[in-house]
XYZ file of C-alpha atoms in Angstrom:
680
model
C -72.653 106.281 40.814
C -70.020 103.827 39.459
C -70.808 102.923 35.801
C -69.346 99.936 34.550
C -69.934 97.650 31.656
C -70.987 94.013 31.900
C -70.729 91.593 29.231
C -73.938 89.983 28.245
C -73.898 86.217 28.070
C -73.757 85.046 24.643
C -77.134 83.896 23.156
C -77.747 80.123 22.886
C -78.031 79.636 19.115
C -81.216 78.192 17.979
C -80.500 74.801 16.391
C -83.169 73.213 14.392
C -83.336 69.379 14.931
C -83.736 67.098 12.048
C -84.475 64.137 14.272
C -87.982 64.908 15.431
C -90.990 62.663 15.040
C -93.107 62.590 12.022
C -96.110 64.155 13.868
C -94.208 67.138 15.036
C -92.541 67.709 11.690
C -96.003 67.751 10.021
C -97.317 70.441 12.483
C -94.046 72.303 12.462
C -93.708 72.058 16.257
C -90.727 71.457 18.375
C -90.200 67.876 19.450
C -88.260 66.962 22.585
C -87.328 63.686 20.669
C -88.204 61.519 23.796
C -88.422 57.809 22.660
C -90.466 55.832 22.248
C -92.973 58.583 22.495
C -92.304 62.384 22.714
C -94.067 64.523 25.412
C -96.362 66.222 22.753
C -97.534 63.057 21.280
C -98.184 61.390 24.690
C -100.193 64.513 25.800
C -102.484 64.256 22.703
C -102.519 60.576 22.383
C -100.897 60.573 19.022
C -98.854 57.754 17.434
C -95.266 58.802 17.584
C -92.867 57.593 14.837
C -89.446 58.433 13.994
C -87.673 58.302 10.617
C -84.016 57.817 9.927
C -82.120 61.022 9.684
C -81.011 61.714 6.154
C -77.581 63.252 5.634
C -77.331 66.870 4.486
C -77.290 67.571 0.797
C -74.568 69.946 -0.118
C -74.988 71.779 -3.352
C -72.600 70.666 -6.139
C -70.117 73.272 -7.058
C -68.370 71.588 -9.908
C -70.447 73.475 -12.486
C -69.626 76.816 -10.742
C -65.937 76.040 -11.221
C -66.217 75.169 -14.855
C -67.125 78.793 -15.539
C -63.494 79.705 -15.748
C -63.368 77.776 -18.972
C -65.970 79.676 -20.556
C -64.700 83.002 -19.448
C -61.308 82.269 -21.064
C -63.262 81.106 -24.202
C -65.161 84.621 -24.207
C -61.797 86.369 -23.749
C -60.379 84.384 -26.634
C -63.294 85.121 -29.037
C -62.594 88.922 -28.229
C -58.834 88.783 -28.780
C -58.080 86.247 -31.309
C -54.515 86.253 -29.761
C -52.605 82.928 -29.815
C -50.362 84.103 -27.003
C -53.331 84.633 -24.717
C -54.573 81.246 -25.679
C -51.287 79.474 -25.006
C -51.220 81.287 -21.581
C -54.632 80.008 -20.731
C -54.007 76.520 -21.881
C -50.867 76.347 -19.829
C -51.995 78.000 -16.764
C -55.416 76.384 -16.370
C -55.495 72.724 -15.906
C -58.711 70.793 -14.738
C -59.091 67.215 -13.649
C -62.339 65.732 -14.644
C -61.288 62.253 -14.203
C -61.112 61.668 -17.805
C -58.055 60.004 -19.244
C -55.810 61.699 -21.875
C -56.661 60.877 -25.457
C -53.676 62.235 -27.145
C -54.042 59.706 -29.876
C -57.004 57.640 -30.984
C -58.144 54.967 -28.546
C -57.454 51.340 -29.304
C -61.149 50.731 -29.899
C -61.235 53.281 -32.699
C -59.633 52.110 -35.861
C -58.727 53.949 -38.993
C -61.387 53.242 -41.722
C -60.837 53.683 -45.409
C -63.094 56.162 -47.196
C -63.638 53.475 -49.916
C -65.065 51.036 -47.215
C -67.608 53.623 -45.905
C -69.804 54.576 -48.869
C -70.992 51.136 -49.848
C -74.672 51.095 -49.193
C -77.280 53.257 -50.759
C -79.751 54.558 -48.179
C -79.825 55.717 -44.828
C -82.796 58.905 -40.185
C -82.001 60.007 -37.024
C -83.979 62.098 -34.827
C -85.171 65.211 -33.165
C -83.322 68.382 -32.616
C -82.746 70.290 -29.317
C -83.021 74.127 -29.357
C -80.424 75.934 -27.566
C -81.664 78.611 -25.068
C -80.047 79.934 -21.976
C -81.090 83.018 -19.989
C -77.755 83.686 -18.188
C -74.784 82.332 -16.429
C -73.686 82.391 -12.704
C -70.304 83.756 -12.265
C -67.681 83.188 -9.613
C -68.937 85.914 -7.344
C -72.454 84.336 -7.484
C -74.233 86.927 -9.619
C -76.380 86.271 -12.521
C -75.024 87.655 -15.849
C -77.157 87.465 -18.911
C -75.932 86.357 -22.326
C -74.751 88.864 -24.721
C -75.715 88.481 -28.366
C -73.216 88.825 -31.121
C -73.817 91.845 -33.255
C -73.770 89.772 -36.498
C -76.022 87.135 -35.251
C -79.381 86.767 -33.670
C -79.199 83.130 -33.011
C -79.962 81.508 -29.738
C -76.254 80.438 -29.275
C -74.735 83.334 -27.467
C -71.470 84.545 -25.957
C -70.782 85.076 -22.370
C -69.686 88.344 -21.254
C -66.661 88.752 -18.952
C -67.500 89.855 -15.473
C -65.053 91.544 -13.035
C -64.356 90.480 -9.624
C -65.729 93.020 -7.186
C -63.415 94.776 -4.774
C -65.355 93.595 -1.777
C -65.861 90.074 -2.940
C -63.904 88.742 0.111
C -66.042 90.421 2.652
C -69.368 90.831 1.069
C -71.995 88.223 2.120
C -72.554 85.412 -0.356
C -76.069 85.288 -1.507
C -77.959 81.956 -1.715
C -77.786 80.226 -4.986
C -80.673 80.415 -7.445
C -82.856 77.229 -7.882
C -82.290 77.848 -11.570
C -78.518 77.227 -11.394
C -78.625 73.687 -12.457
C -80.667 74.793 -15.536
C -78.312 77.640 -16.452
C -74.991 76.021 -15.943
C -72.955 74.651 -17.426
C -73.520 75.940 -21.011
C -74.040 73.354 -23.696
C -74.793 70.709 -20.997
C -77.195 68.797 -23.283
C -74.336 68.015 -25.677
C -71.994 66.478 -23.325
C -71.134 66.090 -19.728
C -67.401 66.585 -20.397
C -66.122 70.142 -19.985
C -63.679 70.023 -22.918
C -66.299 68.883 -25.161
C -68.726 71.676 -24.197
C -65.965 74.001 -24.907
C -65.574 72.673 -28.359
C -69.214 73.176 -28.895
C -68.810 76.780 -27.611
C -65.980 77.323 -30.059
C -67.896 76.002 -32.984
C -70.672 78.205 -32.242
C -69.138 81.469 -31.362
C -66.048 81.303 -33.450
C -65.745 78.819 -36.210
C -69.290 78.915 -37.641
C -68.979 82.701 -38.152
C -65.772 82.290 -40.207
C -67.196 80.197 -42.950
C -70.398 82.025 -44.023
C -71.337 85.221 -45.743
C -74.686 85.755 -44.358
C -76.161 85.400 -40.811
C -78.485 88.420 -40.037
C -81.114 86.253 -38.660
C -78.838 83.457 -37.377
C -75.972 81.231 -38.517
C -77.021 78.230 -40.494
C -74.370 75.940 -38.935
C -75.991 76.718 -35.594
C -79.467 76.633 -36.742
C -79.493 73.516 -39.136
C -76.223 71.522 -38.493
C -75.744 71.684 -34.833
C -79.228 70.409 -33.747
C -78.491 67.287 -35.857
C -75.693 66.586 -33.335
C -77.927 66.357 -30.263
C -78.732 62.712 -31.076
C -76.191 61.832 -33.800
C -72.771 60.605 -32.652
C -71.053 60.956 -36.107
C -72.371 64.568 -36.580
C -71.364 65.436 -32.932
C -67.735 63.956 -33.383
C -67.342 65.731 -36.659
C -68.223 69.023 -35.082
C -65.687 68.100 -32.119
C -63.064 67.266 -34.638
C -63.351 70.369 -36.669
C -63.499 72.709 -33.722
C -60.597 70.824 -31.919
C -58.386 70.975 -35.231
C -58.925 74.674 -35.449
C -58.016 75.265 -31.980
C -54.866 73.048 -32.273
C -53.676 75.102 -35.335
C -54.078 78.191 -33.083
C -51.944 76.554 -30.403
C -54.769 75.483 -28.009
C -54.586 71.928 -26.760
C -57.566 69.951 -25.824
C -57.813 67.057 -23.486
C -58.907 64.901 -26.514
C -57.185 65.301 -29.894
C -58.933 66.179 -32.987
C -57.709 62.879 -34.669
C -59.623 61.038 -32.009
C -62.850 62.677 -32.757
C -62.175 62.296 -36.455
C -61.687 58.538 -36.118
C -64.817 58.285 -33.983
C -66.789 60.264 -36.715
C -65.532 58.039 -39.490
C -66.403 54.841 -37.473
C -69.883 56.054 -36.698
C -70.500 57.377 -40.284
C -69.821 53.831 -41.539
C -72.152 52.328 -39.132
C -74.950 54.788 -40.051
C -74.515 54.032 -43.779
C -74.772 50.307 -43.101
C -78.203 50.922 -41.265
C -79.684 51.923 -44.722
C -83.022 53.388 -45.348
C -84.061 53.929 -41.608
C -81.533 56.826 -41.351
C -82.129 60.535 -42.318
C -80.015 61.488 -45.212
C -79.354 64.818 -43.598
C -77.407 63.261 -40.775
C -75.207 61.352 -43.137
C -74.675 64.351 -45.429
C -74.011 66.547 -42.355
C -71.457 64.401 -41.082
C -69.672 63.940 -44.422
C -69.550 67.654 -45.090
C -68.234 68.398 -41.638
C -65.452 65.971 -42.347
C -64.792 67.791 -45.711
C -64.285 70.953 -43.609
C -62.099 69.167 -41.376
C -59.933 67.584 -44.054
C -59.528 70.966 -45.751
C -58.588 72.580 -42.494
C -55.977 69.919 -41.363
C -54.330 69.321 -44.865
C -52.780 65.973 -44.133
C -50.237 65.276 -47.010
C -51.235 64.565 -50.517
C -54.399 62.646 -49.410
C -57.424 62.380 -51.623
C -59.830 61.932 -48.887
C -61.736 65.171 -49.771
C -62.428 63.804 -53.124
C -63.737 60.414 -51.306
C -65.953 62.227 -49.109
C -67.463 64.330 -51.781
C -68.261 61.149 -53.843
C -69.954 59.755 -50.845
C -71.969 63.005 -50.395
C -73.046 62.807 -54.152
C -74.306 59.156 -53.665
C -76.197 60.178 -50.581
C -77.875 63.002 -52.391
C -78.689 61.086 -55.504
C -80.551 58.367 -53.397
C -82.216 60.845 -51.184
C -86.138 60.904 -51.945
C -86.797 64.290 -50.281
C -83.989 66.782 -50.011
C -86.146 69.973 -50.106
C -85.994 70.858 -46.526
C -83.777 73.784 -45.308
C -80.974 71.479 -43.888
C -80.828 69.371 -47.079
C -80.653 72.481 -49.201
C -78.006 74.157 -47.183
C -75.826 70.972 -47.230
C -76.248 70.513 -50.876
C -75.042 74.163 -51.394
C -71.977 73.223 -49.284
C -71.289 70.404 -51.539
C -71.531 72.356 -54.695
C -69.054 74.847 -53.269
C -66.529 72.205 -52.400
C -67.166 70.247 -55.465
C -65.824 73.221 -57.739
C -63.200 74.325 -55.379
C -61.783 70.832 -55.052
C -61.730 70.219 -58.774
C -59.849 73.805 -59.344
C -57.477 72.765 -56.438
C -56.584 69.252 -57.738
C -56.972 69.659 -61.444
C -59.769 67.134 -61.704
C -63.293 67.302 -63.113
C -66.132 68.264 -60.773
C -68.351 65.386 -59.717
C -71.775 66.916 -60.260
C -73.261 68.224 -63.335
C -73.135 71.884 -64.057
C -76.126 73.835 -62.669
C -78.225 75.691 -65.236
C -77.894 79.404 -65.343
C -80.258 81.070 -62.827
C -81.083 77.875 -60.976
C -78.894 78.644 -57.891
C -80.975 81.016 -55.935
C -79.342 82.681 -52.980
C -79.834 80.483 -49.777
C -80.704 82.616 -46.856
C -80.588 81.806 -43.024
C -83.769 80.830 -41.345
C -86.144 83.598 -40.605
C -84.412 85.953 -42.831
C -86.653 88.993 -43.657
C -87.624 89.200 -47.481
C -86.631 92.698 -47.615
C -83.220 92.139 -45.943
C -80.321 94.281 -47.254
C -78.622 90.996 -47.915
C -81.299 89.698 -50.054
C -79.151 88.721 -52.995
C -76.417 87.303 -50.812
C -75.922 83.530 -50.607
C -75.082 82.068 -47.230
C -71.928 80.184 -48.706
C -71.427 81.756 -52.135
C -71.891 85.399 -51.386
C -72.729 87.479 -54.480
C -71.171 84.814 -56.838
C -74.311 82.671 -56.989
C -74.960 83.486 -60.644
C -71.083 83.215 -61.360
C -70.952 79.588 -59.902
C -72.193 77.779 -62.939
C -69.452 79.642 -65.030
C -66.933 78.518 -62.303
C -68.200 74.968 -62.531
C -67.594 74.749 -66.296
C -64.190 76.353 -65.985
C -63.092 73.869 -63.247
C -63.839 71.017 -65.747
C -61.501 72.281 -68.663
C -58.285 70.967 -67.237
C -59.513 67.388 -67.232
C -61.271 67.836 -70.557
C -57.855 68.929 -71.932
C -56.133 65.855 -70.543
C -58.768 63.641 -72.059
C -58.118 65.294 -75.384
C -54.263 64.793 -75.163
C -54.783 61.259 -74.279
C -57.008 60.737 -77.320
C -54.352 62.356 -79.551
C -51.567 60.240 -78.074
C -53.596 57.008 -78.716
C -54.301 58.040 -82.214
C -58.168 58.201 -81.564
C -58.650 60.658 -84.309
C -62.577 60.940 -84.251
C -62.633 61.201 -80.517
C -59.887 63.859 -80.533
C -61.894 65.855 -83.138
C -64.963 65.799 -80.914
C -63.130 66.649 -77.871
C -61.240 69.496 -79.523
C -64.533 71.154 -80.634
C -65.917 70.808 -77.262
C -62.805 72.105 -75.548
C -62.805 75.217 -77.729
C -66.387 76.016 -77.617
C -66.457 75.560 -73.883
C -63.542 77.834 -73.094
C -64.756 80.566 -75.516
C -68.195 80.423 -73.900
C -66.669 80.740 -70.528
C -64.575 83.710 -71.549
C -67.731 85.470 -72.974
C -69.634 84.638 -69.748
C -66.886 86.024 -67.517
C -66.860 89.294 -69.701
C -70.594 89.743 -69.440
C -71.056 88.721 -65.693
C -72.363 91.318 -63.172
C -72.985 90.757 -59.538
C -76.569 90.640 -58.492
C -76.883 93.518 -56.044
C -79.264 93.852 -53.163
C -82.045 96.359 -53.261
C -81.405 100.028 -52.848
C -77.725 99.609 -53.635
C -75.853 100.557 -56.785
C -72.276 100.086 -58.039
C -70.095 103.235 -58.280
C -66.603 103.656 -59.357
C -63.869 104.541 -56.854
C -60.497 105.864 -57.524
C -57.402 104.949 -55.746
C -55.237 107.614 -54.123
C -52.887 107.886 -57.089
C -55.797 107.973 -59.593
C -54.241 105.034 -61.473
C -56.938 102.457 -60.975
C -60.678 102.122 -60.814
C -62.559 99.387 -58.739
C -66.245 98.909 -58.238
C -67.900 99.725 -54.895
C -71.407 100.095 -53.444
C -73.247 103.042 -52.426
C -76.890 103.563 -51.306
C -79.108 104.268 -54.127
C -80.097 107.750 -55.055
C -81.912 109.091 -58.228
C -78.644 110.612 -59.398
C -76.733 107.406 -58.780
C -79.388 105.323 -60.272
C -79.277 107.238 -63.448
C -75.474 106.623 -63.669
C -75.677 103.072 -62.417
C -75.047 101.690 -65.889
C -72.020 103.762 -66.577
C -70.408 103.137 -63.189
C -68.996 99.798 -63.962
C -65.684 98.253 -62.964
C -62.817 98.620 -65.430
C -63.102 95.024 -66.446
C -66.770 95.264 -67.308
C -68.730 94.788 -64.000
C -71.934 96.815 -64.278
C -74.606 97.896 -61.967
C -77.616 96.022 -63.385
C -79.326 94.277 -60.663
C -79.269 97.159 -58.328
C -82.747 97.874 -56.713
C -84.813 100.832 -57.945
C -85.946 103.535 -55.587
C -84.487 106.239 -53.393
C -83.067 105.653 -49.886
C -85.850 104.654 -47.551
C -86.930 101.826 -45.501
C -85.075 98.656 -45.875
C -81.862 100.461 -46.973
C -78.743 98.943 -45.375
C -76.963 100.485 -42.448
C -73.344 101.667 -42.703
C -72.506 98.369 -40.977
C -74.369 96.189 -43.445
C -72.964 98.180 -46.219
C -69.387 97.651 -45.103
C -70.180 93.795 -44.971
C -71.787 94.288 -48.488
C -68.541 95.999 -49.829
C -66.578 92.981 -48.583
C -68.891 90.372 -50.255
C -69.002 92.297 -53.474
C -65.058 92.458 -53.645
C -64.953 88.816 -52.808
C -67.174 87.958 -55.779
C -65.174 90.460 -58.073
C -62.026 88.614 -57.037
C -63.429 85.376 -58.270
C -64.184 86.818 -61.487
C -60.793 88.310 -62.189
C -58.983 85.213 -60.946
C -61.197 83.076 -63.184
C -59.779 85.135 -66.132
C -56.258 84.484 -64.742
C -56.777 80.800 -64.518
C -58.377 80.686 -68.181
C -55.649 82.658 -69.719
C -52.615 80.909 -67.942
C -53.746 77.433 -67.276
C -56.166 76.827 -70.304
C -54.802 79.325 -72.968
C -51.377 78.962 -71.665
C -50.612 82.460 -72.132
C -47.047 83.647 -70.773
C -47.084 85.079 -67.189
C -46.152 88.597 -68.541
C -49.018 88.671 -70.965
C -51.094 92.013 -70.475
C -54.323 90.203 -70.026
C -52.768 88.043 -67.368
C -51.129 90.898 -65.435
C -54.206 92.947 -65.808
C -56.594 90.455 -64.342
C -54.188 89.302 -61.601
C -53.558 92.942 -60.532
C -57.439 93.588 -60.195
C -58.058 90.343 -58.402
C -55.368 91.328 -56.017
C -56.915 94.740 -55.502
C -60.311 93.113 -54.779
C -58.806 90.694 -52.322
C -57.333 93.627 -50.317
C -60.578 95.473 -50.421
C -62.291 92.344 -49.139
C -60.119 91.981 -46.113
C -60.051 95.904 -45.641
C -63.647 96.082 -45.068
C -63.444 93.269 -42.394
C -66.227 91.297 -43.887
C -66.506 87.584 -44.645
C -63.250 85.924 -45.890
C -64.160 82.120 -45.764
C -64.008 81.717 -49.477
C -61.300 84.127 -50.450
C -58.367 81.696 -50.593
C -58.699 80.352 -54.268
C -58.890 83.815 -55.954
C -56.130 85.265 -53.716
C -53.921 82.211 -54.334
C -54.389 82.234 -58.181
C -53.759 85.920 -58.630
C -50.727 85.842 -56.052
C -48.788 83.160 -58.165
C -48.840 85.417 -61.112
C -47.868 88.666 -59.326
C -44.637 89.994 -60.892
C -44.372 93.528 -59.662
C -43.443 94.448 -56.226
C -46.465 96.452 -55.805
C -48.739 93.437 -56.621
C -46.777 91.188 -54.204
C -47.288 93.665 -51.525
C -50.996 93.432 -52.147
C -50.788 89.587 -51.892
C -48.741 89.815 -48.617
C -51.171 92.203 -47.140
C -54.151 89.974 -48.064
C -52.633 86.706 -46.793
C -51.577 88.368 -43.620
C -55.193 89.400 -42.957
C -56.813 86.377 -44.007
C -54.663 84.043 -41.994
C -55.082 86.325 -38.985
C -58.857 86.271 -39.239
C -59.399 82.625 -40.330
C -56.451 80.775 -38.766
C -56.471 77.624 -40.878
C -53.760 75.356 -42.078
C -54.429 75.572 -45.837
C -53.953 79.394 -45.796
C -50.469 78.817 -44.415
C -49.579 76.120 -47.031
C -50.879 78.300 -49.816
C -48.699 81.208 -48.733
C -45.639 78.897 -48.505
C -46.414 77.727 -52.150
C -46.748 81.273 -53.479
C -43.536 82.417 -51.919
C -41.816 79.449 -53.528
C -43.450 80.229 -56.979
C -42.226 83.854 -56.670
C -38.593 82.584 -55.915
C -38.594 80.220 -58.881
C -40.012 82.628 -61.277
C -37.538 85.222 -60.329
C -34.600 82.762 -60.596
C -35.979 81.705 -64.146
C -36.312 85.431 -65.152
C -32.658 86.162 -64.061
C -31.326 83.153 -65.741
C -33.189 84.028 -69.015
C -31.681 87.499 -68.723
C -28.141 85.970 -68.398
C -28.745 83.716 -71.313
C -29.799 86.562 -73.440
C -26.460 88.334 -72.671
C -24.480 85.383 -73.944
C -23.579 83.895 -70.607
C -24.685 80.429 -69.125
C -26.209 79.922 -65.724
C -25.434 76.826 -63.716
C -28.395 77.580 -61.412
C -30.878 77.758 -64.257
C -29.581 74.414 -65.567
C -30.179 72.943 -62.118
C -33.560 74.228 -61.943
C -34.488 72.874 -65.230
C -33.161 69.406 -64.461
C -34.909 69.453 -61.228
C -38.205 70.446 -62.689
C -37.830 67.807 -65.454
C -37.491 64.983 -62.889
C -39.922 66.236 -60.172
C -42.712 67.375 -62.425
C -43.110 64.559 -64.848
C -46.021 63.101 -62.814
C -47.782 66.478 -62.608
C -47.429 67.113 -66.358
C -49.123 63.890 -66.938
C -51.877 64.815 -64.596
C -52.417 67.958 -66.479
C -52.407 66.331 -69.913
C -49.022 67.754 -71.017
C -46.401 65.812 -73.043
C -43.084 66.254 -74.473
C -44.666 66.990 -77.764
C -46.268 70.147 -76.181
C -42.893 71.498 -75.062
C -42.402 69.445 -72.057
C -41.609 70.878 -68.771
C -40.857 74.298 -70.044
C -44.641 74.593 -71.151
C -45.777 72.991 -67.867
C -43.858 75.636 -65.805
C -45.267 78.368 -68.059
C -48.764 77.289 -68.089
C -49.687 78.342 -64.592
C -48.945 74.848 -63.167
C -45.710 75.481 -61.371
C -47.588 75.749 -57.961
C -48.765 72.029 -58.544
C -45.192 70.867 -58.845
C -44.139 72.717 -55.676
C -47.061 71.297 -53.811
C -46.061 67.967 -54.787
C -42.542 68.501 -53.462
C -43.984 69.820 -50.202
C -46.157 66.668 -49.992
C -49.464 68.424 -49.722
C -52.698 68.712 -51.560
C -54.245 72.253 -50.871
C -57.971 72.504 -51.304
C -58.518 76.328 -51.468
C -61.808 76.264 -49.551
């Protein structure tokens, strides 16, 4: 038998017609599509009607294509490498049909701050919770969101998915009907991809850099972000802040931060004009976000931060009910920047000093009462009880300027009253700083650690045990920080984990750095001690050590710039300057903000001029003259006269020599650089 193969005829593919009559479609029967009446309808005596054939609806794929943006964003959050960001920014270009807004639109005009805060009252509307189950990747697989370890908020990061090896030959599964609900992320905030990226950056990067506590969620995500859902000014302020932070890191957005800033300013002015029908929280949130923006951008010697804070104070003073969580959080942000701005600019704070013990720690929403971070404030850390002292300290420079003005104008009685107030306040502040101790969380005590060379002792935290509790009072920092406030009881339920303890260590050292830098500010700027005075060098050294410990524990660094700057300006030994360099490097790498870079430039110039003055003084002591020292003196006398007047110094007080020796050299250098640095 001859065997042979015969090719089978190909099967006729079954094609489902979409042009059948309505009767056959309803019964799901095959229709021969005979017109005017098909065979099935003619056989059964049914009415045969045909509908117009609708074109096929193809699934939109633009949302899938936008995932690459968020994958890059996730990679960026893990790496924090500017080089990677630049590579992504250069290699990935998308065309949304939106025009480039490199500068502000013609319709967006610059508005003066003085023109905004003119009316008294202002309400917007509801919030929109963020909740997404997952995201569809390029290979059509659903990947669940991954929670950040330090936050349990509903705003989540997207994990990176690797392309499978058989992606080119594997069959493509059908898309999920939930696709349109899962993608793209943050769709409810904007239809534009680049703006959704800014919301993503604000939630998953920026908001984590400016708070101390977020074990149950980030307050900027929980309280501020929902306000932007129906509030244009708040939303544009968020866009401006996130875009400015990315621009400093080298990542360019389709729309520039200045465009969003101008839009936010314009919308804020319109909201204030509305009056009593606007919720105060929307106005206050937009203002405080603009304060964060101005501090981050640092545009020249502008006083716009002070103008925004004055507007925020007006809003808070006219608010009838500010006891909700959002209002309290925004008020705490105002109090922080009110003091920091006064210390930065040498002006008096706008608000009155809070009474001792009235600033209770502000926790995130849904925080457990027995949390290991119980005594940690969201924005002030463990320095909540120190903040009233800092508030009074920030007012001393302007009080001294007022005193000097009264003396120069021969107002004898007023000068006597101001002198008494000035002396009493400064002495009370010194006593309060000496006695201040951090409020520790439960089941944590202060211990004394010793550096490798055994030369120095710094306070640190440890889990409470009966033995450590017995020695808690004696385990104080060398400058007087004790362990009172530590919770009683042995280690048990509610004790912090090792990760939480490391975060607490960083927060503690941050607060201690504030305490010692406050001493430096008091002795150098207020008491006008010489830079080589033992008290100045002792507290500057300890402040720098605490700053280094803060960054070493990899905890929050958002409020560290002021104590680091004040202590670094007084560093004279190479060891102390090495500490300052390390702390500045770590904080700039972590935070990535303009004011940190500007502050470091000022510190480096302060060191250079201080060294030049020391060398010239040494040469003069040997009987030789120094032309460079004469040049420095003349330059300082000319360029620093305005700064002297702002600080209340006159020729009768020793002129520029006292100005340079009173801890104010950095203000002259900032003026020469054309910047006003707010150390927030």
